[in-house]
Amino acid sequence: MLSAIGIIGILLLPLTAMPVFAEPDAETTAPAAVAEPTETDAAADTVPAETTAAAAAAAAETTTEVPTTTPATTTTRDILESLSYEELDDGTLRITGFFWTDEDVVTIPDSIDGKTVTEIGSYAFQYCYADAVNLPASLRSIGDEAFAGNAYLQSVTIPEGCTSIGYCAFAECDVLNTVVVPETVTYIGYMAFDMTPFYVYHPDDFIVLGGGVLYAYRGSDTADVVIPDTVKIIGPYACSDHSEITSVTIPDSVTTIYDCAFDNCTNLSAFTAPATFEKVDGAALVNTAWYNETEEDFLMLGDYLIAYCGEETAVTVPDGVRVVNDSAFEGNAAITTLILPDSVEKVGRAACYRCTSLQVVTLGENVQSIGELAFYGCETLRYLRVGHQLQTIGDFAFAGCTDLESVYLPDSLTAIGSKAFGYQWNLETSQYEKTETALTLYANAEAARTYAEAEGIAIEPLPEAENTETIPEVTTTEMTTLPSAADSLGSRSWIPAALLGGGLVVIGGGAWIIGKRKKKS
């Protein structure tokens, strides 16, 4: 992906140039054309004490002052003629492309034809030749590779209110020295700033940006890593490829861990973690010794059940589990019965995907959401009991459950996703088709009635004494070899299936993972 222009840019970069690491001024509201922080503020906040005055001066010389207004030679009409955009469902606009101009500074307007610009789309400004791009104050997200390969871009200020920066958004910007990321940013994609002076020469082992996002850990002198309590979110691949790490202490300040945060930390065998999290992605801890070599039946992180590693056919999840995480039981061909305690509030995406022997499921009284694909392909599932707090059922949650005939849904239900019940995938026609089983939904909730009527599924009022039928006797199927815990874990080292747009798309666990690893200085 490294361009010839990018290589030339690196060769021309002055050896004395050092990046400026600046934090946004919390008391300043970002205007439509955001000015860079002053050299005095940037130096005071970010230059280490041991940095000499000469080095600080050299660093200051690399900072380009971004004009706060569009240059007089460029009119709004000129800029609009260089932009392509599309309207989003909420009536705002996404910039989808920029056609090259010879302007040194490009200012993206806050609105076009009276509609607010809220997104910079993927690849929109890739290989733009401007020295500076002024982002609109209304911006909320920056897409994948949006500014990748901008050979002359020297500084960027992300406006207050932006929440997301995509994968490789500013990667290979060869002279990008100054980046200001506001606290509103809570997601920074993999390699968003890689191969820039800002990243390569960053002085800290823990690079923490925006609203406490750990973008990268680059230390190497300790096996026992303690993440600082300024971190709230551990980003994708933030601590990946550190074979020297054997243990990690995660502070109570951390609420979220994204996919592959500790990928390929092959000797990492112990975590000290908070009691609860808001989000732990299904592949956050894969390819670690803790994940791959566990001897526990229930692999837990805080109140998240990350994976079931046992070999029992009838499984009762321990009390205290709040979230059955994405793919926790996925592909387990041995389990026939699953009982969840009342402490469980969420069943994650693909949690029991293709558990082909699963026949009886009791979800507990307090489950509020069932994720997409949660029980997809559980073709022997015959008995399902949900509690009275259930609110949402995701897309394809029970698709392919061809033996399921009766489902009781509570009055609390507000949404049922696409093809959640009553469908199966036909490999011969490559289409979803209605199941041959006579399925009946028992429910009073409007969401259930709407779904049933739209899909032609029988629906009856929810009786006062629901789930009164006898739990069916579990049958066993003869298997040549029961899957081992290691096999089961191995199958979860990738996120398996997504059924989108009526088509079957198999996404391997690192399917969204790009082959090259994050470079370390």
PDB file of N, CA and C in Angstrom, residues 158-252:
ATOM      1  N   ILE A 158      -8.963  16.614  14.752  1.00  0.00           N
ATOM      2  CA  ILE A 158     -10.273  15.969  14.712  1.00  0.00           C
ATOM      3  C   ILE A 158     -11.230  16.835  15.528  1.00  0.00           C
ATOM      4  N   PRO A 159     -12.361  17.224  14.985  1.00  0.00           N
ATOM      5  CA  PRO A 159     -13.249  18.138  15.713  1.00  0.00           C
ATOM      6  C   PRO A 159     -13.944  17.476  16.899  1.00  0.00           C
ATOM      7  N   GLU A 160     -14.227  18.279  17.892  1.00  0.00           N
ATOM      8  CA  GLU A 160     -15.003  17.824  19.042  1.00  0.00           C
ATOM      9  C   GLU A 160     -16.354  17.314  18.561  1.00  0.00           C
ATOM     10  N   GLY A 161     -16.747  16.157  19.023  1.00  0.00           N
ATOM     11  CA  GLY A 161     -18.015  15.556  18.595  1.00  0.00           C
ATOM     12  C   GLY A 161     -17.817  14.344  17.715  1.00  0.00           C
ATOM     13  N   CYS A 162     -16.657  14.250  17.069  1.00  0.00           N
ATOM     14  CA  CYS A 162     -16.348  13.050  16.290  1.00  0.00           C
ATOM     15  C   CYS A 162     -16.144  11.887  17.266  1.00  0.00           C
ATOM     16  N   THR A 163     -16.690  10.722  16.925  1.00  0.00           N
ATOM     17  CA  THR A 163     -16.616   9.578  17.840  1.00  0.00           C
ATOM     18  C   THR A 163     -15.796   8.413  17.307  1.00  0.00           C
ATOM     19  N   SER A 164     -15.570   8.342  15.992  1.00  0.00           N
ATOM     20  CA  SER A 164     -14.966   7.144  15.419  1.00  0.00           C
ATOM     21  C   SER A 164     -13.965   7.488  14.326  1.00  0.00           C
ATOM     22  N   ILE A 165     -12.805   6.823  14.359  1.00  0.00           N
ATOM     23  CA  ILE A 165     -11.774   6.947  13.333  1.00  0.00           C
ATOM     24  C   ILE A 165     -11.502   5.542  12.808  1.00  0.00           C
ATOM     25  N   GLY A 166     -11.650   5.331  11.521  1.00  0.00           N
ATOM     26  CA  GLY A 166     -11.621   3.992  10.954  1.00  0.00           C
ATOM     27  C   GLY A 166     -10.237   3.408  10.749  1.00  0.00           C
ATOM     28  N   TYR A 167     -10.236   2.170  10.316  1.00  0.00           N
ATOM     29  CA  TYR A 167      -9.021   1.408  10.008  1.00  0.00           C
ATOM     30  C   TYR A 167      -8.162   2.149   8.985  1.00  0.00           C
ATOM     31  N   CYS A 168      -6.873   2.319   9.288  1.00  0.00           N
ATOM     32  CA  CYS A 168      -5.898   2.941   8.380  1.00  0.00           C
ATOM     33  C   CYS A 168      -6.336   4.326   7.908  1.00  0.00           C
ATOM     34  N   ALA A 169      -7.126   5.022   8.716  1.00  0.00           N
ATOM     35  CA  ALA A 169      -7.691   6.297   8.277  1.00  0.00           C
ATOM     36  C   ALA A 169      -6.628   7.298   7.855  1.00  0.00           C
ATOM     37  N   PHE A 170      -5.492   7.354   8.570  1.00  0.00           N
ATOM     38  CA  PHE A 170      -4.413   8.282   8.250  1.00  0.00           C
ATOM     39  C   PHE A 170      -3.085   7.542   8.046  1.00  0.00           C
ATOM     40  N   ALA A 171      -3.141   6.267   7.773  1.00  0.00           N
ATOM     41  CA  ALA A 171      -1.919   5.482   7.606  1.00  0.00           C
ATOM     42  C   ALA A 171      -1.120   5.970   6.401  1.00  0.00           C
ATOM     43  N   GLU A 172       0.205   5.879   6.508  1.00  0.00           N
ATOM     44  CA  GLU A 172       1.124   6.237   5.429  1.00  0.00           C
ATOM     45  C   GLU A 172       1.030   7.711   5.021  1.00  0.00           C
ATOM     46  N   CYS A 173       0.603   8.557   5.957  1.00  0.00           N
ATOM     47  CA  CYS A 173       0.716  10.004   5.748  1.00  0.00           C
ATOM     48  C   CYS A 173       2.125  10.372   6.218  1.00  0.00           C
ATOM     49  N   ASP A 174       3.047  10.453   5.272  1.00  0.00           N
ATOM     50  CA  ASP A 174       4.474  10.386   5.561  1.00  0.00           C
ATOM     51  C   ASP A 174       5.033  11.556   6.362  1.00  0.00           C
ATOM     52  N   VAL A 175       4.348  12.699   6.378  1.00  0.00           N
ATOM     53  CA  VAL A 175       4.840  13.829   7.158  1.00  0.00           C
ATOM     54  C   VAL A 175       3.803  14.298   8.167  1.00  0.00           C
ATOM     55  N   LEU A 176       2.883  13.423   8.522  1.00  0.00           N
ATOM     56  CA  LEU A 176       1.861  13.781   9.511  1.00  0.00           C
ATOM     57  C   LEU A 176       2.482  13.739  10.903  1.00  0.00           C
ATOM     58  N   ASN A 177       2.798  14.938  11.426  1.00  0.00           N
ATOM     59  CA  ASN A 177       3.475  15.069  12.702  1.00  0.00           C
ATOM     60  C   ASN A 177       2.528  15.367  13.858  1.00  0.00           C
ATOM     61  N   THR A 178       1.489  16.150  13.599  1.00  0.00           N
ATOM     62  CA  THR A 178       0.621  16.656  14.653  1.00  0.00           C
ATOM     63  C   THR A 178      -0.780  16.101  14.484  1.00  0.00           C
ATOM     64  N   VAL A 179      -1.281  15.460  15.524  1.00  0.00           N
ATOM     65  CA  VAL A 179      -2.646  14.940  15.520  1.00  0.00           C
ATOM     66  C   VAL A 179      -3.314  15.343  16.823  1.00  0.00           C
ATOM     67  N   VAL A 180      -4.465  15.972  16.735  1.00  0.00           N
ATOM     68  CA  VAL A 180      -5.249  16.339  17.910  1.00  0.00           C
ATOM     69  C   VAL A 180      -6.534  15.514  17.886  1.00  0.00           C
ATOM     70  N   VAL A 181      -6.716  14.694  18.905  1.00  0.00           N
ATOM     71  CA  VAL A 181      -7.866  13.801  18.987  1.00  0.00           C
ATOM     72  C   VAL A 181      -8.696  14.190  20.212  1.00  0.00           C
ATOM     73  N   PRO A 182      -9.946  14.593  20.049  1.00  0.00           N
ATOM     74  CA  PRO A 182     -10.751  15.031  21.201  1.00  0.00           C
ATOM     75  C   PRO A 182     -11.232  13.851  22.039  1.00  0.00           C
ATOM     76  N   GLU A 183     -11.710  14.147  23.232  1.00  0.00           N
ATOM     77  CA  GLU A 183     -12.182  13.100  24.137  1.00  0.00           C
ATOM     78  C   GLU A 183     -13.453  12.428  23.649  1.00  0.00           C
ATOM     79  N   THR A 184     -14.131  13.017  22.688  1.00  0.00           N
ATOM     80  CA  THR A 184     -15.358  12.390  22.168  1.00  0.00           C
ATOM     81  C   THR A 184     -15.054  11.149  21.336  1.00  0.00           C
ATOM     82  N   VAL A 185     -13.821  10.982  20.881  1.00  0.00           N
ATOM     83  CA  VAL A 185     -13.456   9.808  20.083  1.00  0.00           C
ATOM     84  C   VAL A 185     -13.298   8.598  21.000  1.00  0.00           C
ATOM     85  N   THR A 186     -14.114   7.576  20.741  1.00  0.00           N
ATOM     86  CA  THR A 186     -14.088   6.368  21.578  1.00  0.00           C
ATOM     87  C   THR A 186     -13.747   5.117  20.771  1.00  0.00           C
ATOM     88  N   TYR A 187     -13.541   5.262  19.480  1.00  0.00           N
ATOM     89  CA  TYR A 187     -13.102   4.121  18.669  1.00  0.00           C
ATOM     90  C   TYR A 187     -12.044   4.595  17.691  1.00  0.00           C
ATOM     91  N   ILE A 188     -10.898   3.908  17.688  1.00  0.00           N
ATOM     92  CA  ILE A 188      -9.821   4.181  16.739  1.00  0.00           C
ATOM     93  C   ILE A 188      -9.432   2.852  16.120  1.00  0.00           C
ATOM     94  N   GLY A 189      -9.601   2.723  14.828  1.00  0.00           N
ATOM     95  CA  GLY A 189      -9.386   1.464  14.141  1.00  0.00           C
ATOM     96  C   GLY A 189      -7.918   1.065  14.057  1.00  0.00           C
ATOM     97  N   TYR A 190      -7.733  -0.190  13.743  1.00  0.00           N
ATOM     98  CA  TYR A 190      -6.396  -0.779  13.583  1.00  0.00           C
ATOM     99  C   TYR A 190      -5.581   0.003  12.555  1.00  0.00           C
ATOM    100  N   MET A 191      -4.351   0.348  12.912  1.00  0.00           N
ATOM    101  CA  MET A 191      -3.397   1.025  12.039  1.00  0.00           C
ATOM    102  C   MET A 191      -3.875   2.403  11.570  1.00  0.00           C
ATOM    103  N   ALA A 192      -4.741   3.046  12.341  1.00  0.00           N
ATOM    104  CA  ALA A 192      -5.287   4.333  11.922  1.00  0.00           C
ATOM    105  C   ALA A 192      -4.208   5.373  11.667  1.00  0.00           C
ATOM    106  N   PHE A 193      -3.118   5.357  12.452  1.00  0.00           N
ATOM    107  CA  PHE A 193      -2.041   6.337  12.305  1.00  0.00           C
ATOM    108  C   PHE A 193      -0.691   5.680  12.015  1.00  0.00           C
ATOM    109  N   ASP A 194      -0.685   4.432  11.645  1.00  0.00           N
ATOM    110  CA  ASP A 194       0.579   3.738  11.440  1.00  0.00           C
ATOM    111  C   ASP A 194       1.359   4.309  10.255  1.00  0.00           C
ATOM    112  N   MET A 195       2.675   4.202  10.349  1.00  0.00           N
ATOM    113  CA  MET A 195       3.580   4.702   9.313  1.00  0.00           C
ATOM    114  C   MET A 195       3.443   6.204   9.106  1.00  0.00           C
ATOM    115  N   THR A 196       3.207   6.898  10.225  1.00  0.00           N
ATOM    116  CA  THR A 196       3.256   8.364  10.242  1.00  0.00           C
ATOM    117  C   THR A 196       4.280   8.766  11.288  1.00  0.00           C
ATOM    118  N   PRO A 197       4.923   9.941  11.150  1.00  0.00           N
ATOM    119  CA  PRO A 197       5.825  10.403  12.210  1.00  0.00           C
ATOM    120  C   PRO A 197       5.126  10.516  13.565  1.00  0.00           C
ATOM    121  N   PHE A 198       3.859  10.873  13.553  1.00  0.00           N
ATOM    122  CA  PHE A 198       3.096  10.982  14.793  1.00  0.00           C
ATOM    123  C   PHE A 198       3.148   9.675  15.581  1.00  0.00           C
ATOM    124  N   TYR A 199       3.016   8.559  14.899  1.00  0.00           N
ATOM    125  CA  TYR A 199       3.040   7.254  15.571  1.00  0.00           C
ATOM    126  C   TYR A 199       4.471   6.756  15.781  1.00  0.00           C
ATOM    127  N   VAL A 200       5.281   6.824  14.739  1.00  0.00           N
ATOM    128  CA  VAL A 200       6.619   6.237  14.790  1.00  0.00           C
ATOM    129  C   VAL A 200       7.479   6.886  15.881  1.00  0.00           C
ATOM    130  N   TYR A 201       7.368   8.214  16.039  1.00  0.00           N
ATOM    131  CA  TYR A 201       8.210   8.916  16.998  1.00  0.00           C
ATOM    132  C   TYR A 201       7.478   9.261  18.290  1.00  0.00           C
ATOM    133  N   HIS A 202       6.316   8.683  18.510  1.00  0.00           N
ATOM    134  CA  HIS A 202       5.597   8.968  19.749  1.00  0.00           C
ATOM    135  C   HIS A 202       6.433   8.495  20.937  1.00  0.00           C
ATOM    136  N   PRO A 203       6.574   9.308  21.969  1.00  0.00           N
ATOM    137  CA  PRO A 203       7.515   8.987  23.047  1.00  0.00           C
ATOM    138  C   PRO A 203       7.002   7.975  24.063  1.00  0.00           C
ATOM    139  N   ASP A 204       5.713   7.667  24.072  1.00  0.00           N
ATOM    140  CA  ASP A 204       5.154   6.862  25.150  1.00  0.00           C
ATOM    141  C   ASP A 204       5.058   5.381  24.791  1.00  0.00           C
ATOM    142  N   ASP A 205       5.229   4.519  25.780  1.00  0.00           N
ATOM    143  CA  ASP A 205       4.985   3.095  25.585  1.00  0.00           C
ATOM    144  C   ASP A 205       3.501   2.819  25.373  1.00  0.00           C
ATOM    145  N   PHE A 206       2.662   3.496  26.166  1.00  0.00           N
ATOM    146  CA  PHE A 206       1.213   3.390  26.006  1.00  0.00           C
ATOM    147  C   PHE A 206       0.729   4.629  25.253  1.00  0.00           C
ATOM    148  N   ILE A 207       0.266   4.452  24.034  1.00  0.00           N
ATOM    149  CA  ILE A 207      -0.249   5.575  23.254  1.00  0.00           C
ATOM    150  C   ILE A 207      -1.751   5.641  23.493  1.00  0.00           C
ATOM    151  N   VAL A 208      -2.168   6.591  24.313  1.00  0.00           N
ATOM    152  CA  VAL A 208      -3.566   6.744  24.704  1.00  0.00           C
ATOM    153  C   VAL A 208      -4.101   8.017  24.055  1.00  0.00           C
ATOM    154  N   LEU A 209      -5.161   7.893  23.267  1.00  0.00           N
ATOM    155  CA  LEU A 209      -5.693   9.006  22.498  1.00  0.00           C
ATOM    156  C   LEU A 209      -7.176   9.197  22.805  1.00  0.00           C
ATOM    157  N   GLY A 210      -7.678  10.389  22.474  1.00  0.00           N
ATOM    158  CA  GLY A 210      -9.110  10.652  22.572  1.00  0.00           C
ATOM    159  C   GLY A 210      -9.646  10.421  23.968  1.00  0.00           C
ATOM    160  N   GLY A 211     -10.806   9.762  24.027  1.00  0.00           N
ATOM    161  CA  GLY A 211     -11.475   9.526  25.301  1.00  0.00           C
ATOM    162  C   GLY A 211     -10.941   8.316  26.025  1.00  0.00           C
ATOM    163  N   GLY A 212      -9.626   8.226  26.185  1.00  0.00           N
ATOM    164  CA  GLY A 212      -9.020   7.121  26.904  1.00  0.00           C
ATOM    165  C   GLY A 212      -8.873   5.860  26.076  1.00  0.00           C
ATOM    166  N   VAL A 213      -8.650   5.996  24.768  1.00  0.00           N
ATOM    167  CA  VAL A 213      -8.491   4.842  23.879  1.00  0.00           C
ATOM    168  C   VAL A 213      -7.020   4.438  23.830  1.00  0.00           C
ATOM    169  N   LEU A 214      -6.719   3.212  24.251  1.00  0.00           N
ATOM    170  CA  LEU A 214      -5.362   2.696  24.100  1.00  0.00           C
ATOM    171  C   LEU A 214      -5.192   2.263  22.645  1.00  0.00           C
ATOM    172  N   TYR A 215      -4.479   3.089  21.888  1.00  0.00           N
ATOM    173  CA  TYR A 215      -4.267   2.807  20.472  1.00  0.00           C
ATOM    174  C   TYR A 215      -3.170   1.771  20.277  1.00  0.00           C
ATOM    175  N   ALA A 216      -2.102   1.875  21.073  1.00  0.00           N
ATOM    176  CA  ALA A 216      -1.004   0.918  20.917  1.00  0.00           C
ATOM    177  C   ALA A 216      -0.163   0.863  22.182  1.00  0.00           C
ATOM    178  N   TYR A 217       0.296  -0.338  22.504  1.00  0.00           N
ATOM    179  CA  TYR A 217       1.302  -0.545  23.541  1.00  0.00           C
ATOM    180  C   TYR A 217       2.592  -0.944  22.841  1.00  0.00           C
ATOM    181  N   ARG A 218       3.690  -0.220  23.140  1.00  0.00           N
ATOM    182  CA  ARG A 218       4.954  -0.468  22.445  1.00  0.00           C
ATOM    183  C   ARG A 218       6.107  -0.759  23.397  1.00  0.00           C
ATOM    184  N   GLY A 219       5.803  -1.044  24.640  1.00  0.00           N
ATOM    185  CA  GLY A 219       6.863  -1.430  25.565  1.00  0.00           C
ATOM    186  C   GLY A 219       7.349  -2.836  25.265  1.00  0.00           C
ATOM    187  N   SER A 220       8.480  -3.183  25.852  1.00  0.00           N
ATOM    188  CA  SER A 220       9.031  -4.527  25.614  1.00  0.00           C
ATOM    189  C   SER A 220       9.907  -5.011  26.759  1.00  0.00           C
ATOM    190  N   ASP A 221       9.964  -4.260  27.850  1.00  0.00           N
ATOM    191  CA  ASP A 221      10.930  -4.563  28.901  1.00  0.00           C
ATOM    192  C   ASP A 221      10.318  -5.264  30.104  1.00  0.00           C
ATOM    193  N   THR A 222       9.085  -5.716  29.996  1.00  0.00           N
ATOM    194  CA  THR A 222       8.471  -6.381  31.137  1.00  0.00           C
ATOM    195  C   THR A 222       7.513  -7.463  30.682  1.00  0.00           C
ATOM    196  N   ALA A 223       7.429  -8.527  31.478  1.00  0.00           N
ATOM    197  CA  ALA A 223       6.493  -9.608  31.180  1.00  0.00           C
ATOM    198  C   ALA A 223       5.141  -9.360  31.822  1.00  0.00           C
ATOM    199  N   ASP A 224       5.132  -8.522  32.870  1.00  0.00           N
ATOM    200  CA  ASP A 224       3.896  -8.236  33.598  1.00  0.00           C
ATOM    201  C   ASP A 224       3.474  -6.803  33.306  1.00  0.00           C
ATOM    202  N   VAL A 225       2.475  -6.643  32.472  1.00  0.00           N
ATOM    203  CA  VAL A 225       2.069  -5.323  31.993  1.00  0.00           C
ATOM    204  C   VAL A 225       0.897  -4.810  32.814  1.00  0.00           C
ATOM    205  N   VAL A 226       1.020  -3.582  33.294  1.00  0.00           N
ATOM    206  CA  VAL A 226      -0.064  -2.918  34.009  1.00  0.00           C
ATOM    207  C   VAL A 226      -0.551  -1.767  33.136  1.00  0.00           C
ATOM    208  N   ILE A 227      -1.758  -1.870  32.661  1.00  0.00           N
ATOM    209  CA  ILE A 227      -2.321  -0.832  31.804  1.00  0.00           C
ATOM    210  C   ILE A 227      -2.688   0.368  32.668  1.00  0.00           C
ATOM    211  N   PRO A 228      -2.321   1.577  32.270  1.00  0.00           N
ATOM    212  CA  PRO A 228      -2.588   2.753  33.109  1.00  0.00           C
ATOM    213  C   PRO A 228      -4.078   3.019  33.270  1.00  0.00           C
ATOM    214  N   ASP A 229      -4.444   3.656  34.389  1.00  0.00           N
ATOM    215  CA  ASP A 229      -5.856   3.886  34.667  1.00  0.00           C
ATOM    216  C   ASP A 229      -6.434   5.061  33.881  1.00  0.00           C
ATOM    217  N   THR A 230      -5.639   5.647  32.996  1.00  0.00           N
ATOM    218  CA  THR A 230      -6.191   6.641  32.061  1.00  0.00           C
ATOM    219  C   THR A 230      -6.901   5.957  30.888  1.00  0.00           C
ATOM    220  N   VAL A 231      -6.725   4.661  30.760  1.00  0.00           N
ATOM    221  CA  VAL A 231      -7.312   3.908  29.645  1.00  0.00           C
ATOM    222  C   VAL A 231      -8.735   3.484  29.995  1.00  0.00           C
ATOM    223  N   LYS A 232      -9.661   3.765  29.094  1.00  0.00           N
ATOM    224  CA  LYS A 232     -11.044   3.319  29.227  1.00  0.00           C
ATOM    225  C   LYS A 232     -11.400   2.263  28.193  1.00  0.00           C
ATOM    226  N   ILE A 233     -10.706   2.303  27.066  1.00  0.00           N
ATOM    227  CA  ILE A 233     -11.019   1.423  25.940  1.00  0.00           C
ATOM    228  C   ILE A 233      -9.714   0.859  25.401  1.00  0.00           C
ATOM    229  N   ILE A 234      -9.643  -0.453  25.252  1.00  0.00           N
ATOM    230  CA  ILE A 234      -8.474  -1.089  24.641  1.00  0.00           C
ATOM    231  C   ILE A 234      -8.840  -1.388  23.193  1.00  0.00           C
ATOM    232  N   GLY A 235      -8.165  -0.723  22.264  1.00  0.00           N
ATOM    233  CA  GLY A 235      -8.543  -0.763  20.863  1.00  0.00           C
ATOM    234  C   GLY A 235      -8.114  -2.022  20.145  1.00  0.00           C
ATOM    235  N   PRO A 236      -8.556  -2.193  18.895  1.00  0.00           N
ATOM    236  CA  PRO A 236      -8.180  -3.359  18.098  1.00  0.00           C
ATOM    237  C   PRO A 236      -6.662  -3.481  17.960  1.00  0.00           C
ATOM    238  N   TYR A 237      -6.112  -4.638  18.258  1.00  0.00           N
ATOM    239  CA  TYR A 237      -4.685  -4.928  18.123  1.00  0.00           C
ATOM    240  C   TYR A 237      -3.804  -4.040  19.001  1.00  0.00           C
ATOM    241  N   ALA A 238      -4.380  -3.381  19.990  1.00  0.00           N
ATOM    242  CA  ALA A 238      -3.609  -2.408  20.770  1.00  0.00           C
ATOM    243  C   ALA A 238      -2.383  -3.024  21.433  1.00  0.00           C
ATOM    244  N   CYS A 239      -2.506  -4.262  21.901  1.00  0.00           N
ATOM    245  CA  CYS A 239      -1.389  -4.922  22.587  1.00  0.00           C
ATOM    246  C   CYS A 239      -0.949  -6.182  21.853  1.00  0.00           C
ATOM    247  N   SER A 240      -1.166  -6.250  20.573  1.00  0.00           N
ATOM    248  CA  SER A 240      -0.896  -7.475  19.818  1.00  0.00           C
ATOM    249  C   SER A 240       0.601  -7.690  19.599  1.00  0.00           C
ATOM    250  N   ASP A 241       0.947  -8.961  19.334  1.00  0.00           N
ATOM    251  CA  ASP A 241       2.292  -9.348  18.922  1.00  0.00           C
ATOM    252  C   ASP A 241       3.360  -9.121  19.992  1.00  0.00           C
ATOM    253  N   HIS A 242       2.996  -9.270  21.250  1.00  0.00           N
ATOM    254  CA  HIS A 242       3.968  -9.135  22.340  1.00  0.00           C
ATOM    255  C   HIS A 242       4.159 -10.498  22.995  1.00  0.00           C
ATOM    256  N   SER A 243       5.037 -11.288  22.451  1.00  0.00           N
ATOM    257  CA  SER A 243       5.251 -12.625  22.995  1.00  0.00           C
ATOM    258  C   SER A 243       5.920 -12.595  24.362  1.00  0.00           C
ATOM    259  N   GLU A 244       6.510 -11.451  24.736  1.00  0.00           N
ATOM    260  CA  GLU A 244       7.184 -11.359  26.033  1.00  0.00           C
ATOM    261  C   GLU A 244       6.201 -11.213  27.192  1.00  0.00           C
ATOM    262  N   ILE A 245       4.956 -10.831  26.909  1.00  0.00           N
ATOM    263  CA  ILE A 245       3.981 -10.589  27.977  1.00  0.00           C
ATOM    264  C   ILE A 245       3.464 -11.920  28.524  1.00  0.00           C
ATOM    265  N   THR A 246       3.475 -12.062  29.844  1.00  0.00           N
ATOM    266  CA  THR A 246       2.911 -13.258  30.477  1.00  0.00           C
ATOM    267  C   THR A 246       1.667 -12.940  31.305  1.00  0.00           C
ATOM    268  N   SER A 247       1.529 -11.686  31.757  1.00  0.00           N
ATOM    269  CA  SER A 247       0.327 -11.313  32.504  1.00  0.00           C
ATOM    270  C   SER A 247      -0.011  -9.854  32.232  1.00  0.00           C
ATOM    271  N   VAL A 248      -1.306  -9.546  32.342  1.00  0.00           N
ATOM    272  CA  VAL A 248      -1.796  -8.182  32.119  1.00  0.00           C
ATOM    273  C   VAL A 248      -2.755  -7.818  33.233  1.00  0.00           C
ATOM    274  N   THR A 249      -2.556  -6.633  33.807  1.00  0.00           N
ATOM    275  CA  THR A 249      -3.498  -6.088  34.778  1.00  0.00           C
ATOM    276  C   THR A 249      -4.308  -5.000  34.093  1.00  0.00           C
ATOM    277  N   ILE A 250      -5.621  -5.209  34.031  1.00  0.00           N
ATOM    278  CA  ILE A 250      -6.535  -4.255  33.399  1.00  0.00           C
ATOM    279  C   ILE A 250      -7.208  -3.457  34.511  1.00  0.00           C
ATOM    280  N   PRO A 251      -7.089  -2.130  34.511  1.00  0.00           N
ATOM    281  CA  PRO A 251      -7.663  -1.339  35.614  1.00  0.00           C
ATOM    282  C   PRO A 251      -9.186  -1.281  35.545  1.00  0.00           C
ATOM    283  N   ASP A 252      -9.794  -0.877  36.650  1.00  0.00           N
ATOM    284  CA  ASP A 252     -11.247  -0.763  36.711  1.00  0.00           C
ATOM    285  C   ASP A 252     -11.789   0.302  35.762  1.00  0.00           C
TER     286      ASP A 252
END
